[in-house]
Amino acid sequence: MVKPTLLVLAAGMGSRYGSLKQMDGVGPNGEAIIDYSVYDAIRAGFGKVVFVIRHSFAEDFISVFNATRFGGKIEVEYVYQELDYLPEGFTVPEGREKPWGTNHAVMMAAKAINTPFAVINADDFYGQNAYQVIGEYLSALEDSAAKYCMVGYEVNKTLSENGTVSRGVCTVDEAGNLTSMVERTKIERNAEGTIVFHDLGEDVALEENTPVSMNLFGFTPDYFAHSEAAFCEFLAADSTKTNLKAEFFIPLMVNRLISNGTATMKVLSTTAQWFGVTYKEDKPQLMAKIEALIEAGVYPRNLWE
């Protein structure tokens, strides 16, 4: 059984929080969501965590999130995502300021990862069971390639009480494999109690247990080579050259590999409740939910003691 790696996409944290040292704590001792993610990964059998960050806040980040903080229980490595980190032969288009997106961030870890790995957002609270199910899947892959996975959350466990959310709505075949993933925006529970999305110009209902992606994916190292080839095509496209905000997202890459038959993606079910801070009003609710999990014995009150 191989120990998988956890890849944490944190390159956007500097712009979201302004300063890492002022990053909001959500646990009783100021623990960040990252702390709970790493804690859950350790007990799910992960052996290494790789953080994708930027040089502009690297010193602050590394001073906070390092192996010492995590009690030496997991190997820690850092890689960097910058706008000009591009394949040979490509340069940043004039006027481009926006980052290249989540799959570009994943590509930055190619030299740091040689095991099956899970990808997460730094500011999403995925829950213990989600790490357990993806950890078990990845640990059993050994030298397998192109047998990817994702944790599919029931849409009713990913909503905010304070506004609409965007989610990747998934279609799954009889074998439990992903067949398509479509981004839907403005998802909410309406006054009648039905979950709907609005991006087609009218309310479209979603079943309570519709699987959605929260960017918790599992890959094997061959994914990096596939991504490099696709990213070169993306950069060479006229649409990318003229759209200075075009991004290379993970779902874009996943849909490509599934549709052309290169890979399969198993959709893993979880009992976990996703938490996040989509709106500032979500933070007190998140803190209360973490407190309830502590009271229930899911997490210790002092996470790293």
PDB file of C-alpha atoms in Angstrom:
ATOM      1  CA  MET A   1       0.000   0.000   0.000  1.00  0.00           C
ATOM      2  CA  VAL A   2       1.420   3.355  -1.055  1.00  0.00           C
ATOM      3  CA  LYS A   3       1.120   6.499   1.038  1.00  0.00           C
ATOM      4  CA  PRO A   4      -0.581   9.152  -1.112  1.00  0.00           C
ATOM      5  CA  THR A   5       0.321  12.831  -1.217  1.00  0.00           C
ATOM      6  CA  LEU A   6      -1.954  15.779  -0.413  1.00  0.00           C
ATOM      7  CA  LEU A   7      -1.615  18.712  -2.828  1.00  0.00           C
ATOM      8  CA  VAL A   8      -3.002  21.944  -1.347  1.00  0.00           C
ATOM      9  CA  LEU A   9      -3.774  24.764  -3.774  1.00  0.00           C
ATOM     10  CA  ALA A  10      -2.911  27.850  -1.737  1.00  0.00           C
ATOM     11  CA  ALA A  11      -1.435  30.255  -4.299  1.00  0.00           C
ATOM     12  CA  GLY A  12      -4.490  32.498  -4.094  1.00  0.00           C
ATOM     13  CA  MET A  13      -4.403  32.907  -0.329  1.00  0.00           C
ATOM     14  CA  GLY A  14      -2.303  36.068  -0.326  1.00  0.00           C
ATOM     15  CA  SER A  15      -4.864  38.013  -2.356  1.00  0.00           C
ATOM     16  CA  ARG A  16      -7.821  36.645  -0.382  1.00  0.00           C
ATOM     17  CA  TYR A  17      -6.465  37.374   3.087  1.00  0.00           C
ATOM     18  CA  GLY A  18      -4.092  40.257   2.462  1.00  0.00           C
ATOM     19  CA  SER A  19      -1.594  38.789   4.908  1.00  0.00           C
ATOM     20  CA  LEU A  20      -1.130  35.195   5.974  1.00  0.00           C
ATOM     21  CA  LYS A  21      -0.600  36.183   9.586  1.00  0.00           C
ATOM     22  CA  GLN A  22      -4.001  37.818   9.615  1.00  0.00           C
ATOM     23  CA  MET A  23      -5.684  34.780   8.062  1.00  0.00           C
ATOM     24  CA  ASP A  24      -8.899  34.025   9.923  1.00  0.00           C
ATOM     25  CA  GLY A  25      -8.786  31.148  12.357  1.00  0.00           C
ATOM     26  CA  VAL A  26     -11.842  28.918  12.526  1.00  0.00           C
ATOM     27  CA  GLY A  27     -10.826  26.548  15.330  1.00  0.00           C
ATOM     28  CA  PRO A  28     -10.854  27.223  19.097  1.00  0.00           C
ATOM     29  CA  ASN A  29      -7.102  27.928  19.144  1.00  0.00           C
ATOM     30  CA  GLY A  30      -6.953  29.865  15.897  1.00  0.00           C
ATOM     31  CA  GLU A  31      -6.597  26.799  13.666  1.00  0.00           C
ATOM     32  CA  ALA A  32      -7.139  27.495   9.985  1.00  0.00           C
ATOM     33  CA  ILE A  33      -9.063  25.234   7.630  1.00  0.00           C
ATOM     34  CA  ILE A  34      -5.672  23.999   6.359  1.00  0.00           C
ATOM     35  CA  ASP A  35      -4.914  22.602   9.814  1.00  0.00           C
ATOM     36  CA  TYR A  36      -8.025  20.430   9.752  1.00  0.00           C
ATOM     37  CA  SER A  37      -7.302  19.318   6.179  1.00  0.00           C
ATOM     38  CA  VAL A  38      -3.784  18.177   7.051  1.00  0.00           C
ATOM     39  CA  TYR A  39      -4.976  16.551  10.283  1.00  0.00           C
ATOM     40  CA  ASP A  40      -7.593  14.554   8.371  1.00  0.00           C
ATOM     41  CA  ALA A  41      -5.067  13.599   5.696  1.00  0.00           C
ATOM     42  CA  ILE A  42      -2.590  12.290   8.272  1.00  0.00           C
ATOM     43  CA  ARG A  43      -5.118   9.993   9.888  1.00  0.00           C
ATOM     44  CA  ALA A  44      -6.271   8.853   6.427  1.00  0.00           C
ATOM     45  CA  GLY A  45      -2.750   7.577   5.700  1.00  0.00           C
ATOM     46  CA  PHE A  46      -1.256  10.387   3.606  1.00  0.00           C
ATOM     47  CA  GLY A  47       2.511  10.604   3.894  1.00  0.00           C
ATOM     48  CA  LYS A  48       3.276  14.008   2.412  1.00  0.00           C
ATOM     49  CA  VAL A  49       1.679  17.407   1.879  1.00  0.00           C
ATOM     50  CA  VAL A  50       2.737  19.755  -0.926  1.00  0.00           C
ATOM     51  CA  PHE A  51       1.606  23.385  -0.809  1.00  0.00           C
ATOM     52  CA  VAL A  52       1.313  25.435  -3.990  1.00  0.00           C
ATOM     53  CA  ILE A  53       2.043  29.037  -2.984  1.00  0.00           C
ATOM     54  CA  ARG A  54       3.522  32.237  -4.435  1.00  0.00           C
ATOM     55  CA  HIS A  55       6.867  33.838  -3.704  1.00  0.00           C
ATOM     56  CA  SER A  56       5.159  37.059  -2.590  1.00  0.00           C
ATOM     57  CA  PHE A  57       3.925  35.493   0.652  1.00  0.00           C
ATOM     58  CA  ALA A  58       6.162  32.423   0.896  1.00  0.00           C
ATOM     59  CA  GLU A  59       8.061  33.567   3.992  1.00  0.00           C
ATOM     60  CA  ASP A  60       4.900  34.201   5.968  1.00  0.00           C
ATOM     61  CA  PHE A  61       3.255  30.997   4.794  1.00  0.00           C
ATOM     62  CA  ILE A  62       6.188  28.725   5.523  1.00  0.00           C
ATOM     63  CA  SER A  63       6.633  30.279   8.959  1.00  0.00           C
ATOM     64  CA  VAL A  64       3.075  29.201   9.788  1.00  0.00           C
ATOM     65  CA  PHE A  65       2.426  25.993   7.861  1.00  0.00           C
ATOM     66  CA  ASN A  66       5.493  23.831   8.283  1.00  0.00           C
ATOM     67  CA  ALA A  67       6.382  20.393   9.552  1.00  0.00           C
ATOM     68  CA  THR A  68       6.872  21.746  13.082  1.00  0.00           C
ATOM     69  CA  ARG A  69       3.294  23.011  13.181  1.00  0.00           C
ATOM     70  CA  PHE A  70       2.029  19.585  12.161  1.00  0.00           C
ATOM     71  CA  GLY A  71       4.034  17.858  14.856  1.00  0.00           C
ATOM     72  CA  GLY A  72       6.451  16.279  12.391  1.00  0.00           C
ATOM     73  CA  LYS A  73       3.709  13.782  11.483  1.00  0.00           C
ATOM     74  CA  ILE A  74       3.858  14.402   7.740  1.00  0.00           C
ATOM     75  CA  GLU A  75       6.505  15.423   5.191  1.00  0.00           C
ATOM     76  CA  VAL A  76       6.031  18.999   3.940  1.00  0.00           C
ATOM     77  CA  GLU A  77       7.169  20.567   0.668  1.00  0.00           C
ATOM     78  CA  TYR A  78       6.426  23.860  -1.079  1.00  0.00           C
ATOM     79  CA  VAL A  79       6.187  24.647  -4.795  1.00  0.00           C
ATOM     80  CA  TYR A  80       5.420  27.933  -6.497  1.00  0.00           C
ATOM     81  CA  GLN A  81       2.868  29.130  -9.028  1.00  0.00           C
ATOM     82  CA  GLU A  82       3.734  32.307 -10.905  1.00  0.00           C
ATOM     83  CA  LEU A  83       2.272  33.843 -14.035  1.00  0.00           C
ATOM     84  CA  ASP A  84       5.463  33.326 -16.051  1.00  0.00           C
ATOM     85  CA  TYR A  85       5.960  29.668 -15.118  1.00  0.00           C
ATOM     86  CA  LEU A  86       5.109  28.404 -18.583  1.00  0.00           C
ATOM     87  CA  PRO A  87       6.272  25.574 -20.857  1.00  0.00           C
ATOM     88  CA  GLU A  88       9.302  26.280 -23.011  1.00  0.00           C
ATOM     89  CA  GLY A  89       8.506  28.468 -25.981  1.00  0.00           C
ATOM     90  CA  PHE A  90       5.644  30.378 -24.367  1.00  0.00           C
ATOM     91  CA  THR A  91       5.579  33.829 -22.775  1.00  0.00           C
ATOM     92  CA  VAL A  92       2.970  35.772 -20.841  1.00  0.00           C
ATOM     93  CA  PRO A  93       0.730  37.730 -23.245  1.00  0.00           C
ATOM     94  CA  GLU A  94       1.069  41.492 -22.933  1.00  0.00           C
ATOM     95  CA  GLY A  95      -1.448  42.808 -20.425  1.00  0.00           C
ATOM     96  CA  ARG A  96      -2.069  39.429 -18.787  1.00  0.00           C
ATOM     97  CA  GLU A  97      -2.336  39.710 -14.982  1.00  0.00           C
ATOM     98  CA  LYS A  98      -4.780  36.970 -14.003  1.00  0.00           C
ATOM     99  CA  PRO A  99      -3.321  33.628 -12.828  1.00  0.00           C
ATOM    100  CA  TRP A 100      -3.604  30.666 -15.186  1.00  0.00           C
ATOM    101  CA  GLY A 101      -6.031  28.680 -13.037  1.00  0.00           C
ATOM    102  CA  THR A 102      -6.246  25.596 -10.861  1.00  0.00           C
ATOM    103  CA  ASN A 103      -4.795  23.037 -13.264  1.00  0.00           C
ATOM    104  CA  HIS A 104      -1.773  25.251 -13.871  1.00  0.00           C
ATOM    105  CA  ALA A 105      -1.333  25.237 -10.088  1.00  0.00           C
ATOM    106  CA  VAL A 106      -1.452  21.429 -10.056  1.00  0.00           C
ATOM    107  CA  MET A 107       1.245  21.301 -12.755  1.00  0.00           C
ATOM    108  CA  MET A 108       3.668  23.182 -10.504  1.00  0.00           C
ATOM    109  CA  ALA A 109       3.959  20.090  -8.288  1.00  0.00           C
ATOM    110  CA  ALA A 110       5.159  17.704 -11.011  1.00  0.00           C
ATOM    111  CA  LYS A 111       8.681  17.398  -9.591  1.00  0.00           C
ATOM    112  CA  ALA A 112       7.491  17.136  -5.992  1.00  0.00           C
ATOM    113  CA  ILE A 113       5.044  14.240  -6.360  1.00  0.00           C
ATOM    114  CA  ASN A 114       5.743  10.639  -7.372  1.00  0.00           C
ATOM    115  CA  THR A 115       2.774   8.895  -5.718  1.00  0.00           C
ATOM    116  CA  PRO A 116      -0.986   8.985  -6.247  1.00  0.00           C
ATOM    117  CA  PHE A 117      -2.192  12.324  -4.912  1.00  0.00           C
ATOM    118  CA  ALA A 118      -5.297  14.211  -3.837  1.00  0.00           C
ATOM    119  CA  VAL A 119      -5.880  17.849  -4.777  1.00  0.00           C
ATOM    120  CA  ILE A 120      -7.754  20.229  -2.486  1.00  0.00           C
ATOM    121  CA  ASN A 121      -8.488  23.932  -2.154  1.00  0.00           C
ATOM    122  CA  ALA A 122      -6.784  25.539   0.834  1.00  0.00           C
ATOM    123  CA  ASP A 123      -9.961  27.220   2.046  1.00  0.00           C
ATOM    124  CA  ASP A 124     -12.482  24.360   1.814  1.00  0.00           C
ATOM    125  CA  PHE A 125     -13.344  22.164   4.794  1.00  0.00           C
ATOM    126  CA  TYR A 126     -13.964  18.729   3.280  1.00  0.00           C
ATOM    127  CA  GLY A 127     -14.556  16.573   6.367  1.00  0.00           C
ATOM    128  CA  GLN A 128     -12.899  13.477   7.810  1.00  0.00           C
ATOM    129  CA  ASN A 129     -14.841  10.903   5.799  1.00  0.00           C
ATOM    130  CA  ALA A 130     -13.905  12.531   2.485  1.00  0.00           C
ATOM    131  CA  TYR A 131     -10.193  12.104   3.213  1.00  0.00           C
ATOM    132  CA  GLN A 132     -10.780   8.559   4.378  1.00  0.00           C
ATOM    133  CA  VAL A 133     -12.522   7.439   1.187  1.00  0.00           C
ATOM    134  CA  ILE A 134     -10.088   9.135  -1.204  1.00  0.00           C
ATOM    135  CA  GLY A 135      -7.100   8.001   0.851  1.00  0.00           C
ATOM    136  CA  GLU A 136      -8.239   4.369   0.649  1.00  0.00           C
ATOM    137  CA  TYR A 137      -8.742   4.613  -3.114  1.00  0.00           C
ATOM    138  CA  LEU A 138      -5.373   6.237  -3.790  1.00  0.00           C
ATOM    139  CA  SER A 139      -3.465   3.918  -1.447  1.00  0.00           C
ATOM    140  CA  ALA A 140      -4.646   0.898  -3.440  1.00  0.00           C
ATOM    141  CA  LEU A 141      -3.555   2.245  -6.854  1.00  0.00           C
ATOM    142  CA  GLU A 142       0.134   1.311  -6.541  1.00  0.00           C
ATOM    143  CA  ASP A 143       1.556   1.758 -10.078  1.00  0.00           C
ATOM    144  CA  SER A 144      -1.793   2.181 -11.829  1.00  0.00           C
ATOM    145  CA  ALA A 145      -2.213   5.064 -14.260  1.00  0.00           C
ATOM    146  CA  ALA A 146      -5.199   7.012 -15.569  1.00  0.00           C
ATOM    147  CA  LYS A 147      -7.577   5.593 -12.944  1.00  0.00           C
ATOM    148  CA  TYR A 148      -8.456   8.877 -11.326  1.00  0.00           C
ATOM    149  CA  CYS A 149     -11.111   9.663  -8.741  1.00  0.00           C
ATOM    150  CA  MET A 150     -13.018  12.502  -7.163  1.00  0.00           C
ATOM    151  CA  VAL A 151     -15.156  12.860  -4.080  1.00  0.00           C
ATOM    152  CA  GLY A 152     -18.703  13.675  -5.099  1.00  0.00           C
ATOM    153  CA  TYR A 153     -20.664  15.606  -2.502  1.00  0.00           C
ATOM    154  CA  GLU A 154     -24.444  15.596  -2.380  1.00  0.00           C
ATOM    155  CA  VAL A 155     -25.414  19.097  -3.441  1.00  0.00           C
ATOM    156  CA  ASN A 156     -27.590  19.517  -0.357  1.00  0.00           C
ATOM    157  CA  LYS A 157     -24.416  19.271   1.766  1.00  0.00           C
ATOM    158  CA  THR A 158     -22.627  22.088  -0.050  1.00  0.00           C
ATOM    159  CA  LEU A 159     -25.039  25.030   0.106  1.00  0.00           C
ATOM    160  CA  SER A 160     -24.639  28.356   1.889  1.00  0.00           C
ATOM    161  CA  GLU A 161     -27.399  29.846   3.978  1.00  0.00           C
ATOM    162  CA  ASN A 162     -26.233  33.309   2.959  1.00  0.00           C
ATOM    163  CA  GLY A 163     -26.442  33.290  -0.834  1.00  0.00           C
ATOM    164  CA  THR A 164     -26.002  31.306  -4.028  1.00  0.00           C
ATOM    165  CA  VAL A 165     -23.020  29.075  -4.832  1.00  0.00           C
ATOM    166  CA  SER A 166     -21.383  27.646  -7.968  1.00  0.00           C
ATOM    167  CA  ARG A 167     -20.776  23.904  -8.238  1.00  0.00           C
ATOM    168  CA  GLY A 168     -19.595  21.384 -10.818  1.00  0.00           C
ATOM    169  CA  VAL A 169     -22.678  19.225 -11.357  1.00  0.00           C
ATOM    170  CA  CYS A 170     -21.633  15.659 -12.193  1.00  0.00           C
ATOM    171  CA  THR A 171     -23.157  12.938 -14.336  1.00  0.00           C
ATOM    172  CA  VAL A 172     -22.171   9.410 -13.330  1.00  0.00           C
ATOM    173  CA  ASP A 173     -22.566   6.123 -15.240  1.00  0.00           C
ATOM    174  CA  GLU A 174     -23.713   2.775 -13.868  1.00  0.00           C
ATOM    175  CA  ALA A 175     -20.137   1.821 -13.014  1.00  0.00           C
ATOM    176  CA  GLY A 176     -19.756   4.884 -10.816  1.00  0.00           C
ATOM    177  CA  ASN A 177     -17.486   6.738 -13.240  1.00  0.00           C
ATOM    178  CA  LEU A 178     -17.792  10.390 -14.133  1.00  0.00           C
ATOM    179  CA  THR A 179     -19.131  11.040 -17.636  1.00  0.00           C
ATOM    180  CA  SER A 180     -19.383  14.836 -17.501  1.00  0.00           C
ATOM    181  CA  MET A 181     -18.988  17.767 -15.152  1.00  0.00           C
ATOM    182  CA  VAL A 182     -20.796  21.044 -15.882  1.00  0.00           C
ATOM    183  CA  GLU A 183     -20.301  24.235 -13.884  1.00  0.00           C
ATOM    184  CA  ARG A 184     -23.634  25.554 -12.640  1.00  0.00           C
ATOM    185  CA  THR A 185     -23.910  28.974 -11.015  1.00  0.00           C
ATOM    186  CA  LYS A 186     -26.343  30.581  -8.613  1.00  0.00           C
ATOM    187  CA  ILE A 187     -27.359  27.345  -6.900  1.00  0.00           C
ATOM    188  CA  GLU A 188     -29.598  27.815  -3.875  1.00  0.00           C
ATOM    189  CA  ARG A 189     -32.564  26.412  -2.014  1.00  0.00           C
ATOM    190  CA  ASN A 190     -35.634  28.439  -3.028  1.00  0.00           C
ATOM    191  CA  ALA A 191     -38.558  29.531  -0.895  1.00  0.00           C
ATOM    192  CA  GLU A 192     -40.384  26.289  -1.680  1.00  0.00           C
ATOM    193  CA  GLY A 193     -37.465  24.253  -0.363  1.00  0.00           C
ATOM    194  CA  THR A 194     -36.253  23.004  -3.750  1.00  0.00           C
ATOM    195  CA  ILE A 195     -32.601  23.218  -4.786  1.00  0.00           C
ATOM    196  CA  VAL A 196     -32.334  25.095  -8.097  1.00  0.00           C
ATOM    197  CA  PHE A 197     -29.789  26.799 -10.319  1.00  0.00           C
ATOM    198  CA  HIS A 198     -30.463  29.870 -12.462  1.00  0.00           C
ATOM    199  CA  ASP A 199     -27.771  30.048 -15.130  1.00  0.00           C
ATOM    200  CA  LEU A 200     -29.991  28.850 -17.990  1.00  0.00           C
ATOM    201  CA  GLY A 201     -32.315  31.817 -17.637  1.00  0.00           C
ATOM    202  CA  GLU A 202     -34.883  29.940 -15.571  1.00  0.00           C
ATOM    203  CA  ASP A 203     -34.984  27.890 -12.397  1.00  0.00           C
ATOM    204  CA  VAL A 204     -33.797  24.321 -12.992  1.00  0.00           C
ATOM    205  CA  ALA A 205     -34.274  21.876 -10.131  1.00  0.00           C
ATOM    206  CA  LEU A 206     -31.534  19.622  -8.778  1.00  0.00           C
ATOM    207  CA  GLU A 207     -32.198  16.479  -6.770  1.00  0.00           C
ATOM    208  CA  GLU A 208     -31.023  16.693  -3.161  1.00  0.00           C
ATOM    209  CA  ASN A 209     -28.409  13.962  -3.690  1.00  0.00           C
ATOM    210  CA  THR A 210     -27.082  15.228  -7.046  1.00  0.00           C
ATOM    211  CA  PRO A 211     -23.291  14.686  -6.956  1.00  0.00           C
ATOM    212  CA  VAL A 212     -21.233  17.854  -7.287  1.00  0.00           C
ATOM    213  CA  SER A 213     -17.515  18.527  -7.368  1.00  0.00           C
ATOM    214  CA  MET A 214     -15.866  20.571  -4.638  1.00  0.00           C
ATOM    215  CA  ASN A 215     -12.417  20.284  -6.249  1.00  0.00           C
ATOM    216  CA  LEU A 216     -11.393  17.204  -4.250  1.00  0.00           C
ATOM    217  CA  PHE A 217      -9.745  15.101  -6.945  1.00  0.00           C
ATOM    218  CA  GLY A 218      -7.403  12.118  -6.952  1.00  0.00           C
ATOM    219  CA  PHE A 219      -4.776  11.574  -9.656  1.00  0.00           C
ATOM    220  CA  THR A 220      -1.721   9.499 -10.460  1.00  0.00           C
ATOM    221  CA  PRO A 221       1.547  11.144 -11.592  1.00  0.00           C
ATOM    222  CA  ASP A 222       0.820  10.547 -15.294  1.00  0.00           C
ATOM    223  CA  TYR A 223      -1.688  13.389 -14.951  1.00  0.00           C
ATOM    224  CA  PHE A 224       1.178  15.892 -15.053  1.00  0.00           C
ATOM    225  CA  ALA A 225       2.294  14.864 -18.548  1.00  0.00           C
ATOM    226  CA  HIS A 226      -1.271  14.945 -19.859  1.00  0.00           C
ATOM    227  CA  SER A 227      -1.695  18.410 -18.363  1.00  0.00           C
ATOM    228  CA  GLU A 228       1.532  19.724 -19.892  1.00  0.00           C
ATOM    229  CA  ALA A 229       0.427  18.692 -23.393  1.00  0.00           C
ATOM    230  CA  ALA A 230      -3.056  20.146 -22.968  1.00  0.00           C
ATOM    231  CA  PHE A 231      -1.731  23.370 -21.457  1.00  0.00           C
ATOM    232  CA  CYS A 232       0.495  23.951 -24.474  1.00  0.00           C
ATOM    233  CA  GLU A 233      -2.556  23.624 -26.716  1.00  0.00           C
ATOM    234  CA  PHE A 234      -4.466  25.969 -24.417  1.00  0.00           C
ATOM    235  CA  LEU A 235      -1.716  28.605 -24.572  1.00  0.00           C
ATOM    236  CA  ALA A 236      -1.417  28.326 -28.344  1.00  0.00           C
ATOM    237  CA  ALA A 237      -5.155  28.812 -28.941  1.00  0.00           C
ATOM    238  CA  ASP A 238      -6.249  32.157 -30.381  1.00  0.00           C
ATOM    239  CA  SER A 239      -9.031  32.327 -27.780  1.00  0.00           C
ATOM    240  CA  THR A 240      -6.429  32.283 -24.990  1.00  0.00           C
ATOM    241  CA  LYS A 241      -4.258  34.906 -26.667  1.00  0.00           C
ATOM    242  CA  THR A 242      -7.192  37.314 -27.021  1.00  0.00           C
ATOM    243  CA  ASN A 243      -8.861  36.580 -23.663  1.00  0.00           C
ATOM    244  CA  LEU A 244      -6.503  37.793 -20.950  1.00  0.00           C
ATOM    245  CA  LYS A 245      -8.703  36.182 -18.296  1.00  0.00           C
ATOM    246  CA  ALA A 246      -8.835  32.669 -19.791  1.00  0.00           C
ATOM    247  CA  GLU A 247      -7.973  30.002 -17.197  1.00  0.00           C
ATOM    248  CA  PHE A 248      -6.868  26.375 -17.333  1.00  0.00           C
ATOM    249  CA  PHE A 249      -9.154  24.720 -14.792  1.00  0.00           C
ATOM    250  CA  ILE A 250      -9.016  21.184 -13.383  1.00  0.00           C
ATOM    251  CA  PRO A 251     -12.561  20.333 -14.603  1.00  0.00           C
ATOM    252  CA  LEU A 252     -11.553  21.413 -18.117  1.00  0.00           C
ATOM    253  CA  MET A 253      -8.676  18.940 -18.054  1.00  0.00           C
ATOM    254  CA  VAL A 254     -10.737  16.170 -16.454  1.00  0.00           C
ATOM    255  CA  ASN A 255     -13.526  16.480 -19.026  1.00  0.00           C
ATOM    256  CA  ARG A 256     -10.933  16.344 -21.810  1.00  0.00           C
ATOM    257  CA  LEU A 257      -9.298  13.133 -20.557  1.00  0.00           C
ATOM    258  CA  ILE A 258     -12.625  11.429 -19.933  1.00  0.00           C
ATOM    259  CA  SER A 259     -14.175  12.397 -23.257  1.00  0.00           C
ATOM    260  CA  ASN A 260     -11.197  11.191 -25.306  1.00  0.00           C
ATOM    261  CA  GLY A 261     -10.926   7.926 -23.374  1.00  0.00           C
ATOM    262  CA  THR A 262      -7.494   8.602 -21.902  1.00  0.00           C
ATOM    263  CA  ALA A 263      -8.636   8.160 -18.295  1.00  0.00           C
ATOM    264  CA  THR A 264     -11.530   7.189 -16.085  1.00  0.00           C
ATOM    265  CA  MET A 265     -12.624   9.005 -12.945  1.00  0.00           C
ATOM    266  CA  LYS A 266     -14.391   7.100 -10.190  1.00  0.00           C
ATOM    267  CA  VAL A 267     -16.871   9.208  -8.249  1.00  0.00           C
ATOM    268  CA  LEU A 268     -16.496   8.354  -4.574  1.00  0.00           C
ATOM    269  CA  SER A 269     -19.396   8.908  -2.202  1.00  0.00           C
ATOM    270  CA  THR A 270     -18.917  10.568   1.156  1.00  0.00           C
ATOM    271  CA  THR A 271     -21.008  11.155   4.229  1.00  0.00           C
ATOM    272  CA  ALA A 272     -19.049  14.357   4.898  1.00  0.00           C
ATOM    273  CA  GLN A 273     -20.583  17.803   5.063  1.00  0.00           C
ATOM    274  CA  TRP A 274     -18.626  20.409   3.131  1.00  0.00           C
ATOM    275  CA  PHE A 275     -18.036  23.730   4.888  1.00  0.00           C
ATOM    276  CA  GLY A 276     -16.635  26.910   3.456  1.00  0.00           C
ATOM    277  CA  VAL A 277     -16.626  30.669   3.743  1.00  0.00           C
ATOM    278  CA  THR A 278     -18.252  31.792   0.516  1.00  0.00           C
ATOM    279  CA  TYR A 279     -19.692  34.823   2.300  1.00  0.00           C
ATOM    280  CA  LYS A 280     -18.385  36.610   5.399  1.00  0.00           C
ATOM    281  CA  GLU A 281     -21.579  35.580   7.184  1.00  0.00           C
ATOM    282  CA  ASP A 282     -20.555  31.932   6.737  1.00  0.00           C
ATOM    283  CA  LYS A 283     -17.632  32.173   9.159  1.00  0.00           C
ATOM    284  CA  PRO A 284     -19.578  32.089  12.466  1.00  0.00           C
ATOM    285  CA  GLN A 285     -21.563  29.127  11.172  1.00  0.00           C
ATOM    286  CA  LEU A 286     -18.381  27.302  10.182  1.00  0.00           C
ATOM    287  CA  MET A 287     -16.857  27.927  13.595  1.00  0.00           C
ATOM    288  CA  ALA A 288     -20.010  26.618  15.283  1.00  0.00           C
ATOM    289  CA  LYS A 289     -19.963  23.470  13.135  1.00  0.00           C
ATOM    290  CA  ILE A 290     -16.323  22.809  13.983  1.00  0.00           C
ATOM    291  CA  GLU A 291     -17.126  23.257  17.661  1.00  0.00           C
ATOM    292  CA  ALA A 292     -19.915  20.704  17.290  1.00  0.00           C
ATOM    293  CA  LEU A 293     -17.481  18.248  15.685  1.00  0.00           C
ATOM    294  CA  ILE A 294     -15.079  18.773  18.588  1.00  0.00           C
ATOM    295  CA  GLU A 295     -17.872  18.140  21.072  1.00  0.00           C
ATOM    296  CA  ALA A 296     -18.756  14.966  19.164  1.00  0.00           C
ATOM    297  CA  GLY A 297     -15.158  13.746  19.441  1.00  0.00           C
ATOM    298  CA  VAL A 298     -14.310  13.994  15.729  1.00  0.00           C
ATOM    299  CA  TYR A 299     -11.453  16.420  16.447  1.00  0.00           C
ATOM    300  CA  PRO A 300      -9.485  17.168  19.617  1.00  0.00           C
ATOM    301  CA  ARG A 301      -9.835  20.664  21.014  1.00  0.00           C
ATOM    302  CA  ASN A 302      -6.079  21.213  20.745  1.00  0.00           C
ATOM    303  CA  LEU A 303      -5.465  19.861  17.259  1.00  0.00           C
ATOM    304  CA  TRP A 304      -1.660  19.570  17.306  1.00  0.00           C
ATOM    305  CA  GLU A 305      -0.944  18.787  20.950  1.00  0.00           C
TER     306      GLU A 305
END
